[in-house]
Short mmCIF file of C-alpha atoms in Angstrom, two decimals:
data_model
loop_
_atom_site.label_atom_id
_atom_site.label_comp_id
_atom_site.label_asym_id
_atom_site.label_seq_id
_atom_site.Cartn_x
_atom_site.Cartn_y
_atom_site.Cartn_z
CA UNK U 1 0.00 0.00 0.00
CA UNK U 2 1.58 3.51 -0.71
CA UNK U 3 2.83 5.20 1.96
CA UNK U 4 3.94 8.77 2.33
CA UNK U 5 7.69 8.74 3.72
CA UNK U 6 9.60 11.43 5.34
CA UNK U 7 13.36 11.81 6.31
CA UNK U 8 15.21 12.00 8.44
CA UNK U 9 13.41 10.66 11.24
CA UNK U 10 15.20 12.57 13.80
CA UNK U 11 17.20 16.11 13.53
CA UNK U 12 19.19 17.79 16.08
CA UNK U 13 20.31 21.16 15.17
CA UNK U 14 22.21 24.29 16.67
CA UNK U 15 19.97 27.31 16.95
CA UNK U 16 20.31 29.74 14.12
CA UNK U 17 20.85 26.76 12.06
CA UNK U 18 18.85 25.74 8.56
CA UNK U 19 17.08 22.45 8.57
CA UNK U 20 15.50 21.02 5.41
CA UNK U 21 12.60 18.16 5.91
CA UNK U 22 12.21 15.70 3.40
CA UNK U 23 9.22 14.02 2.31
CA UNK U 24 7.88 11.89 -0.40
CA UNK U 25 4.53 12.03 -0.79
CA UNK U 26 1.80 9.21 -2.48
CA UNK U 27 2.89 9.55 -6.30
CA UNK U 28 -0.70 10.11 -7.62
CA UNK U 29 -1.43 12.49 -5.02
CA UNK U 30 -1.88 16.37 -5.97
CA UNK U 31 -1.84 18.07 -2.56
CA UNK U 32 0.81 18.53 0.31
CA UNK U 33 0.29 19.69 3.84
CA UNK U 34 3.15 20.09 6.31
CA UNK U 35 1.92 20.02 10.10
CA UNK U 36 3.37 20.24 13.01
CA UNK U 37 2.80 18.59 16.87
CA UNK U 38 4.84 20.36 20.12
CA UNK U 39 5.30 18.08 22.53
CA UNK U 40 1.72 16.97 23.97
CA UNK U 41 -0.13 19.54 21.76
CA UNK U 42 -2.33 19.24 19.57
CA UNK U 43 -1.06 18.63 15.97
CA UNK U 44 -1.25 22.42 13.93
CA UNK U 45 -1.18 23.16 10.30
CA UNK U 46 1.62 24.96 8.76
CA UNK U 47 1.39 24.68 4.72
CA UNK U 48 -0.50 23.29 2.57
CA UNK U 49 0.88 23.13 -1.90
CA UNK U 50 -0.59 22.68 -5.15
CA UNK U 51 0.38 23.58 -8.79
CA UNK U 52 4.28 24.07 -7.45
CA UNK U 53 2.39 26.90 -4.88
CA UNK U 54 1.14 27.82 -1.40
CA UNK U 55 -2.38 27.65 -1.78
CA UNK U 56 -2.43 28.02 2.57
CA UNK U 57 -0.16 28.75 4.91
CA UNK U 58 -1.10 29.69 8.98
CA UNK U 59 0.42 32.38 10.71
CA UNK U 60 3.54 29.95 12.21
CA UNK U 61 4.78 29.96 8.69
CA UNK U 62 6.42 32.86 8.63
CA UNK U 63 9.19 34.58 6.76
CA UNK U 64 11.46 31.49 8.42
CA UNK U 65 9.71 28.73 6.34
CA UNK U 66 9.52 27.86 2.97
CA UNK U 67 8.35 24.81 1.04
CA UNK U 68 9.65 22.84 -2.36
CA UNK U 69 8.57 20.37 -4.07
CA UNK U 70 12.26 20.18 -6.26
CA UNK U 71 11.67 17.18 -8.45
CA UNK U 72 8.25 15.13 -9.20
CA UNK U 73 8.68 13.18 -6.07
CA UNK U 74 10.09 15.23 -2.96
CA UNK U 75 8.32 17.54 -0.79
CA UNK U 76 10.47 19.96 1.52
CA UNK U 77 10.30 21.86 4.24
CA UNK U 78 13.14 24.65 5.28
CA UNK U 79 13.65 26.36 8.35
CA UNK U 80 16.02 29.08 7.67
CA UNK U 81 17.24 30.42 11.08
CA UNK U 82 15.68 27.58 13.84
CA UNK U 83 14.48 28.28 17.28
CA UNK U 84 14.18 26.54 20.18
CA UNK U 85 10.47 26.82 20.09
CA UNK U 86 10.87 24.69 16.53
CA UNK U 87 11.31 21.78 18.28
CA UNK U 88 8.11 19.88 17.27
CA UNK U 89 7.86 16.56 15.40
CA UNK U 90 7.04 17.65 11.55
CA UNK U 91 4.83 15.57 9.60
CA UNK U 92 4.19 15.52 5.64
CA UNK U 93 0.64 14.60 4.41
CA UNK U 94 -0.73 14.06 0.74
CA UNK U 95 -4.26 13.84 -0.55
CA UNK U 96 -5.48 12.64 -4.06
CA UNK U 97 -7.88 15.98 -3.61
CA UNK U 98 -9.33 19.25 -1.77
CA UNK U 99 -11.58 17.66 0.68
CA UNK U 100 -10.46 13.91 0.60
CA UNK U 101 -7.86 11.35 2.79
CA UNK U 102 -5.06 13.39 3.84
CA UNK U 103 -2.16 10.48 4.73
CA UNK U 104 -0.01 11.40 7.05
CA UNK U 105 3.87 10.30 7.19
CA UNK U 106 6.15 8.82 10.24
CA UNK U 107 6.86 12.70 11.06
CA UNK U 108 10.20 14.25 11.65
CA UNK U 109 10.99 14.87 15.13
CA UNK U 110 13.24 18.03 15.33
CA UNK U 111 15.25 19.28 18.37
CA UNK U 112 16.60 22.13 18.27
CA UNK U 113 19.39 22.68 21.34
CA UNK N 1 -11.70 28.28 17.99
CA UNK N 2 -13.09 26.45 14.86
CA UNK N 3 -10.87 23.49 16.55
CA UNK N 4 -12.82 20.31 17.75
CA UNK N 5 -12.35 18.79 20.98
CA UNK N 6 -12.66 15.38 21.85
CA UNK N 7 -14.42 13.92 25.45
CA UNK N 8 -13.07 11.77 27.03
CA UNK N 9 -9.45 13.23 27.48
CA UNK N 10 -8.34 9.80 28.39
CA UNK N 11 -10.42 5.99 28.57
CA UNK N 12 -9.44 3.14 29.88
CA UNK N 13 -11.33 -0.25 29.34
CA UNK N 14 -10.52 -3.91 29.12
CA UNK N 15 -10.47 -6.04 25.85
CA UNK N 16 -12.83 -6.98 24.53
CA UNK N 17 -15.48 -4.20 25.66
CA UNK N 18 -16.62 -1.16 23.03
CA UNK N 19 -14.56 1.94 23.37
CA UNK N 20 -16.72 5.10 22.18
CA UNK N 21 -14.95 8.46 22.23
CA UNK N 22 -16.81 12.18 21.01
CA UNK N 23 -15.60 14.78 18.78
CA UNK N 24 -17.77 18.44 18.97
CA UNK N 25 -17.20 20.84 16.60
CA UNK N 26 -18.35 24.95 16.48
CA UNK N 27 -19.23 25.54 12.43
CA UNK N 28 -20.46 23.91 9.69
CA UNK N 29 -18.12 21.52 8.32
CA UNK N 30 -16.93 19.96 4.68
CA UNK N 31 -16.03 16.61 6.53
CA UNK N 32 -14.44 14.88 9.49
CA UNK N 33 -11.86 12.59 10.01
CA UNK N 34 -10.38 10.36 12.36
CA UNK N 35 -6.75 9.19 13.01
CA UNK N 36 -4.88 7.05 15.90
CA UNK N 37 -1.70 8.01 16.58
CA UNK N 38 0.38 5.81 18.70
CA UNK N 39 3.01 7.03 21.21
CA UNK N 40 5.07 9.22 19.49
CA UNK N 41 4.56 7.73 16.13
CA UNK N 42 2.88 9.17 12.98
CA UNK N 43 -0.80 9.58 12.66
CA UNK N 44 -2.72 7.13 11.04
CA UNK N 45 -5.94 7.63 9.25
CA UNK N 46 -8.84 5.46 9.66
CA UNK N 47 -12.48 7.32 8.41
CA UNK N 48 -13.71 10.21 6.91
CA UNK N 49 -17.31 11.52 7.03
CA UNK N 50 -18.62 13.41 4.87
CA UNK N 51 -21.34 16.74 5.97
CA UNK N 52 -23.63 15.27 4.09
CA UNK N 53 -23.12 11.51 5.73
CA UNK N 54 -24.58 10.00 9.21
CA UNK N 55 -22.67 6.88 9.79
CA UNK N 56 -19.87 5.20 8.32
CA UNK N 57 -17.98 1.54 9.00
CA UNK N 58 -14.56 0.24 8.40
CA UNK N 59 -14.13 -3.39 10.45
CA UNK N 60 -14.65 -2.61 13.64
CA UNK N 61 -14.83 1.00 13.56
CA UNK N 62 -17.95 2.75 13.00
CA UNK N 63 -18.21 6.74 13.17
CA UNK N 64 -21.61 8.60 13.08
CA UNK N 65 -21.72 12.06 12.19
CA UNK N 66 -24.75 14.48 14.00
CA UNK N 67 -24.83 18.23 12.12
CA UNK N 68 -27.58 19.79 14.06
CA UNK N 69 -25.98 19.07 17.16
CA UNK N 70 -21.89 19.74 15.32
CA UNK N 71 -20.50 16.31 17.18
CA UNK N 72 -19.04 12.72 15.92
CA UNK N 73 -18.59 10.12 17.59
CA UNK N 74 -15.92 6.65 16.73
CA UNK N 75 -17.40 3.36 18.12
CA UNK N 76 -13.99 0.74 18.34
CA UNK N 77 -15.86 -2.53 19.42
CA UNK N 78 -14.45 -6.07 20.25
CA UNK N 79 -11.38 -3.52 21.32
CA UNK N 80 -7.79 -5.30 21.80
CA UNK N 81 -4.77 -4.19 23.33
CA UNK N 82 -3.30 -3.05 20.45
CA UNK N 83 -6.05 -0.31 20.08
CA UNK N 84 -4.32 1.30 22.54
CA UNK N 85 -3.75 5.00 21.34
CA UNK N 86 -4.54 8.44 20.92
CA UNK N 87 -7.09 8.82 18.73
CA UNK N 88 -7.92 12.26 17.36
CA UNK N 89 -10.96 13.68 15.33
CA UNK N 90 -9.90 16.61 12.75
CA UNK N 91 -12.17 18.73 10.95
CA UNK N 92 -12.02 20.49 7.75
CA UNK N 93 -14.08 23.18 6.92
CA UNK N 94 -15.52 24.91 3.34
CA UNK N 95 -13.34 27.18 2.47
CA UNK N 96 -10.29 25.26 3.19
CA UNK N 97 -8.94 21.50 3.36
CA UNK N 98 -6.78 22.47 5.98
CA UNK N 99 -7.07 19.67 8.95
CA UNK N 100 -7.86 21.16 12.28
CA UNK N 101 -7.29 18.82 15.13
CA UNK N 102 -8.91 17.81 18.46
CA UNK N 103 -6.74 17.48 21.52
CA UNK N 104 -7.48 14.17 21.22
CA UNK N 105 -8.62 10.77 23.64
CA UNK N 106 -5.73 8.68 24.75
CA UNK N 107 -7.46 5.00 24.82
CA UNK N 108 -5.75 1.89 27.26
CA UNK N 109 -6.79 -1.11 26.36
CA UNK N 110 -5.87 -3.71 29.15
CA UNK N 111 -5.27 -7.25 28.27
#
């Protein structure tokens, strides 16, 4: 069964530092999400692309974020300058649609010391 | 907040027996869905219900949907011990398909 897949699965970085998230979403699927789940919180929306743009973004995406999808398969997220209060476990999600299945990956847990 | 919250915050329940967990919601949705997430892990999708649906199955999951009063509810019967979870009801709304999660129910299946 497809599955989407995201990489690495754990990221420690030096604040001030750039992290890019990797993901490889369902290949017949049209829309990516990024999310994002602090430590027993709930899980938040960051980004959602379609077309090769932002079609949403919430107001934790800020200037510091930025999403690629770089070939026909990969999906990325970049933090340009990480906090501390980045520390969250990152997940990817695809969907064949606007209002159907979003899939969720493994998530990328990020610690940022 | 447009964000649903789930009751009970935590259940705990012995195999075999029906676990039942609630999902309210303020404003009219597009749909609903539900995912487990075990500790730490990724989250896992298991239904979506559609605004314009009441009650849908998959095995032994069923999840009704009630508009007029904006709350869902996921039936697990027969539960085992690996149901044991968090399980968390997200909704998406018309004018986006951006998820918007719960807080969640953590469920404990005892053996």
């Amino acid at each position: 069964e497809p599955e989407v897949t995201q990489t690495p699965s754990h990221q420690v970085t030096q604040m001030g530092q750039e992290v890019i998230l990797r993901c490889v979403p369902i290949s017949n699927h049209l829309y990516f999400y990024w999310y994002r789940q602090i430590l027993g919180q709930k899980v938040e929306f960051l980004v959602s692309f379609y077309n090769n743009e932002i079609s949403e973004k919430s107001e934790i995406f800020d200037d510091q974020f930025s999403v690629e999808r770089p070939d026909g398969s990969n999906f990325t997220l970049k933090i340009r300058s990480t906090k501390l209060e980045d520390s969250a476990m990152y997940f990817c999600a695809s969907s064949r649609g606007t209002f159907y299945e979003q899939y969720f990956g493994p998530g990328t847990r990020l610690t940022v010391t | 907040s447009q964000q649903g919250e789930e009751d009970p915050q935590a259940l705990s329940i012995q195999e075999g027996e029906n676990a039942t967990m609630n999902c309210s919601y303020k404003t009219s949705i597009n749909n609903l869905q539900w995912y487990r997430q075990n500790s730490g892990r990724g989250l896992v999708h298991l239904i979506l219900i559609r605004s314009n649906e009441r009650e849908k199955h998959s095995g032994r999951l069923r999840v009704t949907l009630d508009t007029s009063k904006k709350s869902s509810s996921l039936l697990i019967t027969a539960s085992r011990a690996a149901d044991t979870a968090s399980y968390f009801c997200a909704t998406v709304y018309p004018n986006t398909d951006k998820l918007i999660f719960g807080t969640g129910t953590r469920l404990q299946v005892f053996p």
